[in-house]
Every structure is written in C-alpha cells, then in structure tokens.
mmCIF file of C-alpha atoms and ligand atoms in Angstrom:
data_model
loop_
_atom_site.group_PDB
_atom_site.id
_atom_site.type_symbol
_atom_site.label_atom_id
_atom_site.label_comp_id
_atom_site.label_asym_id
_atom_site.label_seq_id
_atom_site.Cartn_x
_atom_site.Cartn_y
_atom_site.Cartn_z
ATOM 1 C CA MET A 1 114.337 64.785 82.679
ATOM 2 C CA ALA A 2 117.772 65.427 81.273
ATOM 3 C CA ASN A 3 120.881 63.747 82.781
ATOM 4 C CA PRO A 4 120.955 65.220 86.311
ATOM 5 C CA LYS A 5 124.616 66.177 86.088
ATOM 6 C CA GLU A 6 123.992 68.084 82.795
ATOM 7 C CA GLN A 7 121.059 69.733 84.539
ATOM 8 C CA LEU A 8 123.239 70.796 87.448
ATOM 9 C CA LEU A 9 125.916 72.176 85.117
ATOM 10 C CA ARG A 10 123.274 74.076 83.105
ATOM 11 C CA TRP A 11 122.015 75.668 86.373
ATOM 12 C CA VAL A 12 125.522 76.890 87.189
ATOM 13 C CA ASP A 13 125.812 78.373 83.653
ATOM 14 C CA GLU A 14 122.413 79.976 83.758
ATOM 15 C CA ASP A 15 122.937 81.484 87.156
ATOM 16 C CA ARG A 16 126.516 82.650 86.475
ATOM 17 C CA ASN A 17 125.871 86.277 87.154
ATOM 18 C CA GLU A 18 123.878 85.488 90.237
ATOM 19 C CA LEU A 19 126.567 83.300 91.581
ATOM 20 C CA ILE A 20 129.131 85.953 90.962
ATOM 21 C CA ASP A 21 127.165 88.624 92.728
ATOM 22 C CA PHE A 22 126.523 86.256 95.602
ATOM 23 C CA LEU A 23 130.191 85.847 96.353
ATOM 24 C CA SER A 24 130.934 89.570 95.801
ATOM 25 C CA GLY A 25 128.174 90.456 98.209
ATOM 26 C CA PHE A 26 129.479 87.978 100.758
ATOM 27 C CA VAL A 27 132.818 89.654 100.615
ATOM 28 C CA ARG A 28 131.233 92.998 101.313
ATOM 29 C CA ALA A 29 129.785 91.565 104.610
ATOM 30 C CA ARG A 30 132.641 92.467 106.964
ATOM 31 C CA CYS A 31 133.597 89.785 109.431
ATOM 32 C CA PRO A 32 137.275 90.132 110.453
ATOM 33 C CA ASN A 33 138.531 87.840 113.260
ATOM 34 C CA PRO A 34 139.670 89.248 115.500
ATOM 35 C CA PRO A 35 137.234 90.419 116.781
ATOM 36 C CA GLY A 36 135.202 87.661 115.014
ATOM 37 C CA ASP A 37 131.802 89.321 114.845
ATOM 38 C CA THR A 38 130.092 87.523 111.875
ATOM 39 C CA LYS A 39 126.546 88.660 112.338
ATOM 40 C CA GLU A 40 126.453 90.703 109.025
ATOM 41 C CA ALA A 41 127.883 87.855 106.909
ATOM 42 C CA VAL A 42 125.532 85.376 108.593
ATOM 43 C CA ASN A 43 122.538 87.503 107.867
ATOM 44 C CA TYR A 44 123.707 87.690 104.250
ATOM 45 C CA LEU A 45 123.839 83.895 103.805
ATOM 46 C CA CYS A 46 120.500 83.580 105.679
ATOM 47 C CA GLN A 47 118.885 85.915 103.203
ATOM 48 C CA PHE A 48 120.123 83.644 100.383
ATOM 49 C CA LEU A 49 118.950 80.446 102.136
ATOM 50 C CA GLY A 50 115.547 82.085 102.878
ATOM 51 C CA ALA A 51 115.062 83.365 99.415
ATOM 52 C CA HIS A 52 115.710 79.856 98.000
ATOM 53 C CA GLN A 53 113.403 78.299 100.708
ATOM 54 C CA LEU A 54 116.122 76.186 102.104
ATOM 55 C CA PRO A 55 115.866 74.728 105.681
ATOM 56 C CA TYR A 56 118.348 76.088 108.229
ATOM 57 C CA ARG A 57 118.748 77.138 111.821
ATOM 58 C CA ILE A 58 121.136 79.283 113.788
ATOM 59 C CA ILE A 59 123.187 77.890 116.670
ATOM 60 C CA SER A 60 125.003 80.618 118.619
ATOM 61 C CA PRO A 61 127.012 79.616 121.579
ATOM 62 C CA HIS A 62 128.376 83.161 121.397
ATOM 63 C CA SER A 63 126.060 86.026 120.405
ATOM 64 C CA ASP A 64 128.444 87.576 117.970
ATOM 65 C CA MET A 65 129.506 84.363 116.420
ATOM 66 C CA PRO A 66 126.408 82.531 114.962
ATOM 67 C CA ASN A 67 126.721 79.321 113.051
ATOM 68 C CA ILE A 68 124.333 78.159 110.363
ATOM 69 C CA VAL A 69 123.199 74.676 110.166
ATOM 70 C CA GLY A 70 121.013 73.452 107.373
ATOM 71 C CA SER A 71 119.817 69.904 106.698
ATOM 72 C CA PHE A 72 117.384 67.965 104.568
ATOM 73 C CA ASP A 73 116.499 64.382 103.914
ATOM 74 C CA CYS A 74 116.411 63.098 100.321
ATOM 75 C CA GLY A 75 114.016 60.760 98.554
ATOM 76 C CA SER A 76 115.499 57.530 99.758
ATOM 77 C CA PRO A 77 117.612 56.564 102.739
ATOM 78 C CA GLY A 78 121.313 56.590 102.357
ATOM 79 C CA ARG A 79 124.478 58.230 103.566
ATOM 80 C CA HIS A 80 124.920 61.518 105.221
ATOM 81 C CA LEU A 81 127.090 64.186 103.447
ATOM 82 C CA VAL A 82 128.211 67.239 105.274
ATOM 83 C CA PHE A 83 129.565 70.570 103.917
ATOM 84 C CA ASN A 84 131.641 72.844 106.132
ATOM 85 C CA GLY A 85 132.981 76.308 105.475
ATOM 86 C CA HIS A 86 133.939 79.146 107.773
ATOM 87 C CA ILE A 87 132.495 82.676 107.491
ATOM 88 C CA ASP A 88 135.073 84.742 109.455
ATOM 89 C CA VAL A 89 138.222 86.017 107.730
ATOM 90 C CA PHE A 90 141.651 87.435 108.643
ATOM 91 C CA PRO A 91 141.656 91.085 109.744
ATOM 92 C CA VAL A 92 142.830 94.050 107.617
ATOM 93 C CA GLY A 93 145.673 96.226 108.671
ATOM 94 C CA ASN A 94 147.082 99.329 106.882
ATOM 95 C CA GLU A 95 147.989 97.444 103.680
ATOM 96 C CA PRO A 96 147.757 99.246 100.378
ATOM 97 C CA TRP A 97 144.688 97.558 98.796
ATOM 98 C CA THR A 98 144.112 98.566 95.210
ATOM 99 C CA TYR A 99 140.372 98.038 95.730
ATOM 100 C CA GLY A 100 138.823 98.272 99.195
ATOM 101 C CA PRO A 101 139.258 95.095 101.225
ATOM 102 C CA TRP A 102 135.522 94.950 101.774
ATOM 103 C CA SER A 103 134.575 95.982 98.253
ATOM 104 C CA GLY A 104 134.126 92.627 96.526
ATOM 105 C CA THR A 105 135.220 94.456 93.403
ATOM 106 C CA LEU A 106 134.942 92.390 90.167
ATOM 107 C CA VAL A 107 137.551 93.474 87.673
ATOM 108 C CA ASN A 108 139.279 91.542 84.835
ATOM 109 C CA GLY A 109 137.708 88.347 85.850
ATOM 110 C CA ARG A 110 138.700 88.506 89.420
ATOM 111 C CA ILE A 111 136.728 89.222 92.692
ATOM 112 C CA TYR A 112 138.909 91.141 95.208
ATOM 113 C CA GLY A 113 138.496 91.339 98.957
ATOM 114 C CA ARG A 114 139.575 90.204 102.287
ATOM 115 C CA GLY A 115 138.795 86.453 102.779
ATOM 116 C CA VAL A 116 137.591 85.844 99.295
ATOM 117 C CA THR A 117 140.005 82.880 98.948
ATOM 118 C CA ASP A 118 140.127 81.952 102.601
ATOM 119 C CA MET A 119 137.438 81.064 102.465
ATOM 120 C CA LYS A 120 134.315 82.816 101.187
ATOM 121 C CA CYS A 121 134.739 81.236 97.809
ATOM 122 C CA GLY A 122 134.557 77.776 99.383
ATOM 123 C CA THR A 123 131.781 78.511 101.728
ATOM 124 C CA ALA A 124 129.743 80.098 98.913
ATOM 125 C CA ALA A 125 130.343 76.872 96.887
ATOM 126 C CA SER A 126 128.962 74.798 99.791
ATOM 127 C CA VAL A 127 125.879 77.037 100.199
ATOM 128 C CA ILE A 128 125.202 76.904 96.467
ATOM 129 C CA THR A 129 125.715 73.178 96.295
ATOM 130 C CA PHE A 130 123.301 72.818 99.154
ATOM 131 C CA ALA A 131 120.737 74.867 97.164
ATOM 132 C CA TYR A 132 121.056 72.974 93.800
ATOM 133 C CA LEU A 133 120.918 69.540 95.473
ATOM 134 C CA HIS A 134 117.848 70.622 97.457
ATOM 135 C CA ARG A 135 116.049 71.172 94.166
ATOM 136 C CA ILE A 136 116.647 67.516 93.086
ATOM 137 C CA ARG A 137 116.471 65.973 96.539
ATOM 138 C CA ASP A 138 113.698 63.443 95.498
ATOM 139 C CA GLN A 139 116.295 61.843 93.160
ATOM 140 C CA LEU A 140 118.859 61.562 95.772
ATOM 141 C CA ASN A 141 119.668 59.326 98.643
ATOM 142 C CA GLY A 142 120.554 60.031 102.274
ATOM 143 C CA ARG A 143 120.858 63.353 103.983
ATOM 144 C CA LEU A 144 122.690 66.511 103.290
ATOM 145 C CA THR A 145 123.868 69.030 105.954
ATOM 146 C CA LEU A 146 125.439 72.407 105.573
ATOM 147 C CA THR A 147 127.584 73.913 108.305
ATOM 148 C CA ALA A 148 128.653 77.533 107.815
ATOM 149 C CA VAL A 149 130.553 78.482 110.966
ATOM 150 C CA SER A 150 132.151 81.426 112.723
ATOM 151 C CA ASP A 151 135.368 81.484 114.861
ATOM 152 C CA GLU A 152 137.780 79.546 112.697
ATOM 153 C CA GLU A 153 140.654 81.927 112.028
ATOM 154 C CA THR A 154 141.680 82.042 115.681
ATOM 155 C CA SER A 155 140.893 78.311 116.280
ATOM 156 C CA GLY A 156 138.238 79.450 118.751
ATOM 157 C CA PRO A 157 135.749 77.283 120.516
ATOM 158 C CA TYR A 158 132.428 78.757 119.341
ATOM 159 C CA GLY A 159 132.303 77.441 115.632
ATOM 160 C CA ALA A 160 132.880 73.970 114.208
ATOM 161 C CA ARG A 161 134.427 72.732 117.588
ATOM 162 C CA TYR A 162 131.233 73.698 119.447
ATOM 163 C CA LEU A 163 129.049 71.992 116.824
ATOM 164 C CA MET A 164 131.156 68.793 116.726
ATOM 165 C CA GLU A 165 131.009 68.595 120.503
ATOM 166 C CA HIS A 166 127.417 69.514 121.094
ATOM 167 C CA HIS A 167 125.547 68.669 117.850
ATOM 168 C CA PRO A 168 126.412 65.080 116.788
ATOM 169 C CA GLU A 169 123.812 65.542 113.976
ATOM 170 C CA VAL A 170 126.570 67.451 111.996
ATOM 171 C CA HIS A 171 129.022 64.567 112.121
ATOM 172 C CA GLY A 172 127.685 62.619 109.072
ATOM 173 C CA ASP A 173 129.404 59.909 106.964
ATOM 174 C CA CYS A 174 131.693 62.176 104.903
ATOM 175 C CA LEU A 175 132.756 65.881 104.793
ATOM 176 C CA LEU A 176 133.519 68.250 101.941
ATOM 177 C CA ASN A 177 135.144 71.507 102.646
ATOM 178 C CA GLY A 178 136.142 74.384 100.220
ATOM 179 C CA GLU A 179 139.176 75.771 101.948
ATOM 180 C CA PRO A 180 141.914 76.812 99.560
ATOM 181 C CA SER A 181 143.708 73.832 98.121
ATOM 182 C CA THR A 182 144.402 74.869 94.457
ATOM 183 C CA PRO A 183 142.320 72.976 91.753
ATOM 184 C CA TYR A 184 145.306 70.542 91.422
ATOM 185 C CA THR A 185 145.229 69.068 94.898
ATOM 186 C CA ILE A 186 142.686 67.314 97.172
ATOM 187 C CA ARG A 187 143.633 67.562 100.841
ATOM 188 C CA PHE A 188 142.921 64.418 102.755
ATOM 189 C CA GLY A 189 144.963 65.399 105.853
ATOM 190 C CA GLU A 190 146.975 68.226 107.472
ATOM 191 C CA LYS A 191 149.906 68.828 109.728
ATOM 192 C CA GLY A 192 149.273 69.454 113.418
ATOM 193 C CA PRO A 193 150.459 72.786 115.093
ATOM 194 C CA LEU A 194 152.028 72.696 118.524
ATOM 195 C CA TRP A 195 152.446 76.134 120.003
ATOM 196 C CA VAL A 196 154.764 76.565 123.005
ATOM 197 C CA ARG A 197 155.772 79.615 125.042
ATOM 198 C CA PHE A 198 159.177 79.732 126.859
ATOM 199 C CA GLY A 199 159.828 82.233 129.702
ATOM 200 C CA ILE A 200 163.439 83.088 130.629
ATOM 201 C CA ARG A 201 164.190 84.901 133.868
ATOM 202 C CA THR A 202 167.485 86.117 135.303
ATOM 203 C CA PRO A 203 168.242 88.865 137.847
ATOM 204 C CA GLY A 204 169.196 91.439 135.124
ATOM 205 C CA CYS A 205 171.402 94.389 135.839
ATOM 206 C CA HIS A 206 173.154 97.554 134.428
ATOM 207 C CA GLY A 207 174.557 96.836 130.926
ATOM 208 C CA ALA A 208 178.072 97.684 132.057
ATOM 209 C CA TYR A 209 178.096 95.057 134.829
ATOM 210 C CA THR A 210 177.708 91.852 132.674
ATOM 211 C CA HIS A 211 179.569 89.848 135.410
ATOM 212 C CA LEU A 212 176.565 90.261 137.725
ATOM 213 C CA SER A 213 173.752 88.570 135.779
ATOM 214 C CA GLU A 214 173.205 86.278 132.900
ATOM 215 C CA SER A 215 171.317 87.825 129.948
ATOM 216 C CA ALA A 216 167.841 86.461 129.346
ATOM 217 C CA THR A 217 167.984 87.400 125.605
ATOM 218 C CA LYS A 218 171.398 85.582 125.173
ATOM 219 C CA ILE A 219 169.972 82.518 126.856
ATOM 220 C CA ALA A 220 166.959 82.799 124.474
ATOM 221 C CA SER A 221 169.144 82.959 121.437
ATOM 222 C CA ARG A 222 171.039 79.800 122.514
ATOM 223 C CA LEU A 223 167.761 78.048 123.327
ATOM 224 C CA ILE A 224 166.277 78.997 119.782
ATOM 225 C CA THR A 225 169.279 77.378 118.160
ATOM 226 C CA ASP A 226 169.006 74.241 120.306
ATOM 227 C CA LEU A 227 165.307 73.923 119.690
ATOM 228 C CA GLU A 228 166.068 73.343 115.885
ATOM 229 C CA THR A 229 166.879 69.742 116.806
ATOM 230 C CA VAL A 230 163.185 68.909 116.934
ATOM 231 C CA THR A 231 163.106 69.240 113.189
ATOM 232 C CA GLY A 232 165.353 66.216 112.941
ATOM 233 C CA ILE A 233 162.658 63.939 114.388
ATOM 234 C CA GLU A 234 161.709 61.508 111.610
ATOM 235 C CA ALA A 235 157.993 60.925 110.751
ATOM 236 C CA ASN A 236 156.613 57.441 110.452
ATOM 237 C CA PRO A 237 153.359 57.822 108.511
ATOM 238 C CA PRO A 238 150.890 54.957 107.884
ATOM 239 C CA GLU A 239 151.600 53.047 104.594
ATOM 240 C CA SER A 240 148.671 54.457 102.677
ATOM 241 C CA VAL A 241 149.697 57.971 103.454
ATOM 242 C CA ARG A 242 153.301 57.323 102.533
ATOM 243 C CA LYS A 243 152.064 55.835 99.201
ATOM 244 C CA ALA A 244 149.712 58.632 98.471
ATOM 245 C CA LEU A 245 152.436 61.262 98.983
ATOM 246 C CA ILE A 246 154.784 59.481 96.558
ATOM 247 C CA GLY A 247 154.258 61.208 93.204
ATOM 248 C CA SER A 248 152.550 64.331 94.666
ATOM 249 C CA GLU A 249 155.848 66.188 95.133
ATOM 250 C CA ALA A 250 155.911 68.022 91.851
ATOM 251 C CA THR A 251 152.280 69.211 92.199
ATOM 252 C CA LEU A 252 152.746 70.275 95.715
ATOM 253 C CA ASP A 253 155.931 72.252 94.904
ATOM 254 C CA LYS A 254 154.147 73.868 91.958
ATOM 255 C CA ALA A 255 151.048 74.736 94.083
ATOM 256 C CA LEU A 256 152.673 75.845 97.325
ATOM 257 C CA GLY A 257 156.207 76.826 96.345
ATOM 258 C CA GLN A 258 159.482 74.935 95.899
ATOM 259 C CA GLY A 259 160.187 72.791 99.047
ATOM 260 C CA ALA A 260 156.507 72.431 100.056
ATOM 261 C CA SER A 261 156.671 68.556 99.379
ATOM 262 C CA GLU A 262 159.601 68.305 101.804
ATOM 263 C CA THR A 263 157.973 70.520 104.423
ATOM 264 C CA VAL A 264 154.811 68.451 104.421
ATOM 265 C CA GLN A 265 156.655 65.429 105.722
ATOM 266 C CA LYS A 266 158.916 67.147 108.214
ATOM 267 C CA VAL A 267 158.656 68.650 111.657
ATOM 268 C CA THR A 268 159.075 72.387 111.161
ATOM 269 C CA LEU A 269 160.042 74.985 113.828
ATOM 270 C CA ASN A 270 159.028 78.718 113.581
ATOM 271 C CA ILE A 271 159.912 81.159 116.239
ATOM 272 C CA GLY A 272 156.968 83.389 115.748
ATOM 273 C CA MET A 273 157.700 85.902 118.554
ATOM 274 C CA VAL A 274 160.611 87.009 120.635
ATOM 275 C CA LYS A 275 160.175 89.675 123.348
ATOM 276 C CA GLY A 276 162.822 90.713 125.769
ATOM 277 C CA GLY A 277 164.916 93.539 127.227
ATOM 278 C CA LEU A 278 163.888 97.050 128.244
ATOM 279 C CA LYS A 279 166.753 99.282 127.083
ATOM 280 C CA VAL A 280 170.100 99.059 125.188
ATOM 281 C CA ASN A 281 172.219 99.555 128.352
ATOM 282 C CA MET A 282 170.554 97.064 130.569
ATOM 283 C CA VAL A 283 171.224 93.270 130.837
ATOM 284 C CA PRO A 284 167.778 91.777 130.191
ATOM 285 C CA GLY A 285 166.245 89.897 133.117
ATOM 286 C CA HIS A 286 163.251 88.565 131.096
ATOM 287 C CA CYS A 287 162.628 87.195 127.626
ATOM 288 C CA GLU A 288 159.706 85.382 126.154
ATOM 289 C CA ILE A 289 159.733 83.164 123.011
ATOM 290 C CA GLU A 290 156.755 81.628 121.239
ATOM 291 C CA ALA A 291 157.453 78.625 118.939
ATOM 292 C CA ASP A 292 155.191 77.217 116.353
ATOM 293 C CA ILE A 293 156.134 73.543 115.825
ATOM 294 C CA ARG A 294 154.275 71.733 113.047
ATOM 295 C CA LEU A 295 153.960 67.900 113.333
ATOM 296 C CA PRO A 296 153.598 65.961 110.082
ATOM 297 C CA VAL A 297 151.359 62.827 109.924
ATOM 298 C CA GLY A 298 153.410 60.147 111.721
ATOM 299 C CA VAL A 299 154.912 62.181 114.537
ATOM 300 C CA GLU A 300 153.353 62.263 118.003
ATOM 301 C CA LYS A 301 153.411 65.110 120.516
ATOM 302 C CA PRO A 302 155.354 63.066 123.166
ATOM 303 C CA GLN A 303 158.175 62.633 120.719
ATOM 304 C CA ILE A 304 158.547 66.437 120.438
ATOM 305 C CA MET A 305 158.062 67.062 124.155
ATOM 306 C CA ARG A 306 160.788 64.568 125.120
ATOM 307 C CA GLU A 307 163.248 66.332 122.865
ATOM 308 C CA VAL A 308 162.144 69.802 124.143
ATOM 309 C CA GLU A 309 162.412 68.696 127.769
ATOM 310 C CA LYS A 310 165.872 67.117 127.150
ATOM 311 C CA ILE A 311 166.924 70.587 125.884
ATOM 312 C CA LEU A 312 165.300 72.412 128.762
ATOM 313 C CA SER A 313 167.238 70.315 131.321
ATOM 314 C CA ARG A 314 170.230 72.341 130.255
ATOM 315 C CA TYR A 315 168.377 75.688 130.899
ATOM 316 C CA PRO A 316 167.291 75.955 134.556
ATOM 317 C CA GLN A 317 166.326 79.530 133.993
ATOM 318 C CA VAL A 318 163.563 78.577 131.447
ATOM 319 C CA THR A 319 159.939 77.688 131.983
ATOM 320 C CA MET A 320 157.690 76.188 129.339
ATOM 321 C CA GLU A 321 153.843 76.419 128.716
ATOM 322 C CA GLU A 322 151.827 74.840 125.900
ATOM 323 C CA ILE A 323 149.553 77.412 124.211
ATOM 324 C CA ASN A 324 147.847 75.266 121.648
ATOM 325 C CA PHE A 325 147.905 71.817 120.053
ATOM 326 C CA SER A 326 145.951 70.105 117.256
ATOM 327 C CA PRO A 327 147.267 66.638 116.351
ATOM 328 C CA PRO A 328 147.951 65.972 112.678
ATOM 329 C CA SER A 329 144.997 64.396 110.953
ATOM 330 C CA TRP A 330 144.445 62.214 107.944
ATOM 331 C CA CYS A 331 141.814 59.984 106.293
ATOM 332 C CA ASP A 332 141.740 57.501 103.353
ATOM 333 C CA PRO A 333 143.675 59.108 100.449
ATOM 334 C CA ASN A 334 141.764 56.857 97.997
ATOM 335 C CA GLY A 335 138.281 57.252 99.668
ATOM 336 C CA GLU A 336 135.152 57.385 97.599
ATOM 337 C CA MET A 337 134.826 61.246 97.622
ATOM 338 C CA VAL A 338 138.384 61.474 96.318
ATOM 339 C CA GLN A 339 137.428 59.351 93.364
ATOM 340 C CA HIS A 340 134.387 61.640 92.669
ATOM 341 C CA LEU A 341 136.392 64.788 92.887
ATOM 342 C CA LYS A 342 139.112 63.353 90.650
ATOM 343 C CA SER A 343 136.771 62.156 87.942
ATOM 344 C CA ASN A 344 134.714 65.326 87.911
ATOM 345 C CA VAL A 345 137.760 67.585 87.754
ATOM 346 C CA LYS A 346 139.093 65.360 84.953
ATOM 347 C CA ALA A 347 135.832 65.695 83.036
ATOM 348 C CA LEU A 348 135.674 69.450 83.684
ATOM 349 C CA ARG A 349 139.261 70.536 83.235
ATOM 350 C CA GLY A 350 141.142 67.635 81.725
ATOM 351 C CA PHE A 351 143.534 66.848 84.629
ATOM 352 C CA GLU A 352 143.329 64.774 87.714
ATOM 353 C CA PRO A 353 143.933 66.485 91.076
ATOM 354 C CA VAL A 354 146.430 64.777 93.431
ATOM 355 C CA ALA A 355 145.699 63.736 97.026
ATOM 356 C CA VAL A 356 147.905 65.538 99.382
ATOM 357 C CA ILE A 357 148.430 66.586 103.009
ATOM 358 C CA SER A 358 147.997 70.225 103.835
ATOM 359 C CA LEU A 359 150.564 72.516 105.595
ATOM 360 C CA GLY A 360 148.073 74.716 107.326
ATOM 361 C CA GLY A 361 145.099 73.718 109.478
ATOM 362 C CA THR A 362 141.374 73.718 108.758
ATOM 363 C CA ASP A 363 138.191 72.776 110.563
ATOM 364 C CA ALA A 364 138.079 69.616 108.416
ATOM 365 C CA ARG A 365 140.524 67.952 111.008
ATOM 366 C CA LEU A 366 137.667 67.869 113.548
ATOM 367 C CA TRP A 367 135.719 65.369 111.391
ATOM 368 C CA ARG A 368 138.921 63.261 110.847
ATOM 369 C CA TYR A 369 139.373 63.111 114.581
ATOM 370 C CA LYS A 370 136.007 61.414 114.790
ATOM 371 C CA ASN A 371 137.134 58.999 111.896
ATOM 372 C CA ILE A 372 134.873 60.625 109.313
ATOM 373 C CA PRO A 373 136.524 60.903 105.935
ATOM 374 C CA SER A 374 137.064 64.636 105.361
ATOM 375 C CA TYR A 375 138.368 66.278 102.187
ATOM 376 C CA VAL A 376 139.226 69.831 101.132
ATOM 377 C CA TYR A 377 138.969 71.034 97.548
ATOM 378 C CA GLY A 378 138.966 74.807 96.904
ATOM 379 C CA PRO A 379 140.605 77.631 94.920
ATOM 380 C CA SER A 380 144.195 78.705 94.901
ATOM 381 C CA PRO A 381 145.498 80.458 97.930
ATOM 382 C CA ILE A 382 146.506 83.580 96.054
ATOM 383 C CA ARG A 383 147.553 86.426 98.326
ATOM 384 C CA MET A 384 145.721 84.804 101.188
ATOM 385 C CA GLY A 385 146.126 86.812 104.312
ATOM 386 C CA SER A 386 147.818 89.544 102.321
ATOM 387 C CA PHE A 387 146.475 92.829 100.596
ATOM 388 C CA ASP A 388 144.753 92.387 97.124
ATOM 389 C CA GLU A 389 143.559 88.919 97.968
ATOM 390 C CA TYR A 390 141.456 87.777 94.979
ATOM 391 C CA VAL A 391 139.813 84.725 93.428
ATOM 392 C CA ASP A 392 139.609 84.149 89.716
ATOM 393 C CA VAL A 393 135.952 83.996 88.785
ATOM 394 C CA GLU A 394 136.462 81.019 86.525
ATOM 395 C CA GLU A 395 138.202 79.118 89.368
ATOM 396 C CA TYR A 396 135.390 79.974 91.759
ATOM 397 C CA LEU A 397 132.839 78.553 89.238
ATOM 398 C CA HIS A 398 135.027 75.542 88.878
ATOM 399 C CA VAL A 399 135.065 74.899 92.536
ATOM 400 C CA VAL A 400 131.228 75.303 92.605
ATOM 401 C CA ARG A 401 130.837 72.749 89.642
ATOM 402 C CA THR A 402 133.183 70.266 91.257
ATOM 403 C CA HIS A 403 131.363 70.412 94.653
ATOM 404 C CA VAL A 404 127.977 70.207 93.019
ATOM 405 C CA LEU A 405 128.875 67.260 90.771
ATOM 406 C CA SER A 406 130.808 65.336 93.405
ATOM 407 C CA ALA A 407 128.160 65.841 96.068
ATOM 408 C CA TYR A 408 125.650 64.597 93.502
ATOM 409 C CA ASP A 409 127.766 61.457 92.666
ATOM 410 C CA TYR A 410 128.053 60.700 96.448
ATOM 411 C CA MET A 411 124.330 61.095 97.066
ATOM 412 C CA SER A 412 123.092 59.396 93.995
ATOM 413 C CA ARG A 413 124.643 56.109 95.229
ATOM 414 C CA ALA A 414 122.374 54.102 97.597
ATOM 415 C CA ARG A 415 123.961 52.984 100.857
HETATM 416 ZN ZN1 LIG B 501 140.412 79.165 106.222
#
C-alpha cells in the first residue's frame, strides 16, 4: 500500500465535492441555541456515520439535545485520541443576510451560513477524520473516539459537560477540537469567564425631589467606574505558558485584531448589561448590572473577588451574585499533538502555526480540567456570530487535512 499519509490526502482530494456537500448540508440542518434543539443536525450526522458504516451511539440527557459518541479500537493497543465538536450554533436575528442563514450556499469558493465557522466546519472535520481513520484502523494503534455534542453555545449542562461527568470513556489521552482558531494558531489554553450580577436598591422618588433618595443608576455608574480596578490585577502564569506566549504577539494581533496579544494576558471587564429606571422624571430605585470579567491564565477567582468585595464595602446599597464561572485552562504548549499539527501545517501550507491562549471559551477546557492535553485548530473566525458568516472552502479542506494527518501521526505511534 502507498504511504498512508499520501493515501489519506488522496482521499480528501477524491472526495472534495462530497466533503463540500457534507458541510453545506450540515449548515442547512438548523440548530440555533437558544433554543438548542439539535435533532435535525444530529440526524444529518448520523446519516453520514451510518452510510459509512461507522460505529456510534446517541446519549441524550435532554430529549432535544442529543450527543453523538462514536468509538473504535485500532489494530494494536495504544493511546486514546478523542475528537470533540459542537453541533448547536448561535441564533439568527433580523440581520441582512445576503444568502439565507440556513442555506449553506456555495459561492465564489465560500460556504455561507449561521455556524459554518463556529463550528460546523470543525465538527465536520472531526467526523470526516473519524471516517478516514476507521478505514485504516488495522494499521493504527489505540482507540479513537468522536464526540459531537449539543448545548455548547449557552454553556449548558447537557452536552460535553454531561459526557465528561457521566461517561469517563470519552476522556481519553488527548483531545483535538476544530473550533475557530485561524490556520495560524493552535490553542492550548483559554481565558476563564467570571460573570457577576450586581443589584442596586434605593427608595427612589419623584425626579424633582432628588434630596429624598439616592439614584440607583448614579450609584451604578460610580460602581462601574470603580470595578475597572480589577483589570489592574497582574497575571502570574506558569513558566511554560509565559515562554510560549513570547513571540506569539504578532500572529495573535494579526489573527484577532491589534491588541489581542495584550488582552490575552490581562484581566478584562465588560459591562454587558445595565438595566435601571422607569421614567425620565423619576429617581430610579433599582438598577441591575451584569459584568463579564475574563481571567487570564495565572489569575485565580479569589483574587478578583477580594478586589470586588473591597469595592462593594463602599456600596451598602449593592448586592452581588455570581452567574457563571469557568476557570482559565491550559495544557502543555509543546505537547506531542502540537508538534504533529505544526509539522503537518508546515508540509501542507509552508508555515508553522503558533501555540496561543484563546480569548473565548470552548468545550476543550473540560478536558484540560482533567489534565488531558487538549488542543484547538480550526478555521478563521470570520463574521462569527454576525450575518454572512462564511468559511473559505480551501480553508475548510485545510482543516480537514490537518486533522486527518495529525490524528494519523498520533495514532501511528505505539504507546
Ligand atoms: Zn464554538
């Protein structure tokens, strides 16, 4: 038989049209979250898996949000590689889409549609890689598992979180995920979001009688200004992370916008919501603020909370409630899978992607929390969450090739 890697690349080339149709059809299967009903898209993937005689089962802790788990053993014992991708996508509003958000239209070398970059391209790459490696499983070592999950976009409990808690057979020894990263970066970690709600209450009164009550909205505006001090908390990342980030600045800024390399190492504060007041001529007696604080690797939640509590000691009118928290996560920036990804991208495209920390969150963190090395390599996040979201077909096929070859490299090595 020919060199297996050449064979795998030949299959991608021969199946080019089928792979494009597969992604475009996946986009047509609507699955916005909220509400998060993914049944149509799960059926679509199951048809593909069935047609290629691939082993899989459905795990549905919620009837509208099934998860697909497929797994097979290879010819010889070895390590266990796991793929993870989510099926649900952001919802669609009244944005002026040029082609319908659920059309999967292929035009000028691009596939358009809601969720095509985040992350149907990456999930399709996982499913396709699973199929190709199954064909040559006798030549490989270890075990391969595919997890295609629901309930990611709202950080819900019925998708990857459920699998990680209740099905330890999906943990494995290494995880590969195709969330958007740009072809130029490999993500080995991510920042951690801490969402906090502040409630401000005062008696309130007629707008002409400002001597009778403090204004809840004015207190809110002072509090928002004071909260900014959390962004001054310095990160103290582990040495390997610090070293990995040195030299990644230019690539990160190019990929995610000028300033991204600074944002990645800093605590950031976003006041995502302010709600207060009833009418222009009333002194508001109530205001609510929701703050989205992002922790870089090397900052712990108690450091943030101590600072917030210090601020709140000056505001007796304010109560605080945590809405959501995921700690920052990271794994070895020089791990084996990183080396495979780098050398395959170098061979395919002539450049080496850089290992970076991601600004946004992904399910990959759940594997890192269990000390399983977990990496993200996917397409560019073009117009992600906006109208006219699209993926470049060549970039999609590049992600497929990179996943196929890197998974092959990992599984062709004996334990
Ligand atoms: Zn995503």
